[in-house]
């Protein structure tokens, strides 16, 4: 069955450093991979989308890579700030317009001052 | 442009009662998705609807749960005869029509259901 795995442990990073989160998947050939941010008690918020024919996408301090051979995406936050502390969710979707999005369980990121 | 609106934000029900959760998608969005999230866990897909159609309900329990998205009005997730195991946060998301943009989902703030 389709499976998405994210960093199983919470990630604690010193402010100013680069945080790197991992998303691995099996038994799936996604057309798109997305990253969302979720704060406690709130709904997820879309951050970035990368297509299966794209290797890398950037948005301000965020960078996402997508390796369809390794079946892996890396999500980087450079110059991390305490305000970046949240849970980050990886999500995959297929080619069909009727495809649902499959979410990973998320990685909790804490940035300490 | 108002975001995805869910109500109520918190819902308390006793075992055996019915829970009715509402979701109004963003203006212009015709795709609605429902998810369930338990504490410290990820989002579990339940159902995907378009106006008056259920596209994918593979994540819905076979009994007691139903969803609809009528031509007019909000989408409704209905849980009959609730049990304690139904206690969770239920999130609704909507997405716009159109290729490329279709797969980005915009989430509501969720409804937290507590079953006593």
Short mmCIF file of C-alpha atoms in Angstrom, two decimals, chain B residues 20-70:
data_model
loop_
_atom_site.label_atom_id
_atom_site.label_comp_id
_atom_site.label_asym_id
_atom_site.label_seq_id
_atom_site.Cartn_x
_atom_site.Cartn_y
_atom_site.Cartn_z
CA UNK B 20 -23.12 17.33 12.26
CA UNK B 21 -20.07 19.22 11.03
CA UNK B 22 -20.35 21.98 8.45
CA UNK B 23 -17.86 23.30 5.92
CA UNK B 24 -18.21 26.23 3.56
CA UNK B 25 -15.45 26.16 0.94
CA UNK B 26 -13.65 29.20 -0.34
CA UNK B 27 -15.60 31.20 -2.90
CA UNK B 28 -15.24 29.64 -6.32
CA UNK B 29 -14.01 26.27 -5.02
CA UNK B 30 -16.03 23.24 -5.99
CA UNK B 31 -13.85 20.49 -4.49
CA UNK B 32 -14.20 19.64 -0.82
CA UNK B 33 -12.21 17.16 1.26
CA UNK B 34 -12.73 15.93 4.82
CA UNK B 35 -9.92 14.67 7.06
CA UNK B 36 -9.70 13.34 10.59
CA UNK B 37 -6.75 14.01 12.86
CA UNK B 38 -6.05 12.38 16.19
CA UNK B 39 -3.62 14.03 18.67
CA UNK B 40 0.01 13.67 17.58
CA UNK B 41 -1.05 11.98 14.35
CA UNK B 42 -1.27 13.01 10.72
CA UNK B 43 -4.30 13.82 8.63
CA UNK B 44 -6.32 10.81 7.56
CA UNK B 45 -8.31 11.26 4.38
CA UNK B 46 -12.00 10.51 4.71
CA UNK B 47 -13.92 11.71 1.65
CA UNK B 48 -13.60 13.88 -1.46
CA UNK B 49 -16.69 15.56 -2.87
CA UNK B 50 -17.65 17.85 -5.67
CA UNK B 51 -21.00 19.57 -5.89
CA UNK B 52 -23.70 16.90 -5.53
CA UNK B 53 -21.17 14.08 -6.11
CA UNK B 54 -19.02 11.88 -3.93
CA UNK B 55 -15.77 11.33 -5.84
CA UNK B 56 -13.83 9.20 -3.37
CA UNK B 57 -15.09 7.94 -0.01
CA UNK B 58 -12.44 5.29 0.48
CA UNK B 59 -11.44 6.74 3.86
CA UNK B 60 -14.90 6.84 5.35
CA UNK B 61 -15.95 4.19 7.86
CA UNK B 62 -18.66 2.04 6.31
CA UNK B 63 -21.15 2.67 9.07
CA UNK B 64 -22.41 5.76 10.86
CA UNK B 65 -20.49 8.24 8.71
CA UNK B 66 -21.86 10.10 5.71
CA UNK B 67 -20.99 13.25 3.78
CA UNK B 68 -22.71 15.47 1.31
CA UNK B 69 -22.01 18.62 -0.67
CA UNK B 70 -25.31 19.92 -2.01
#
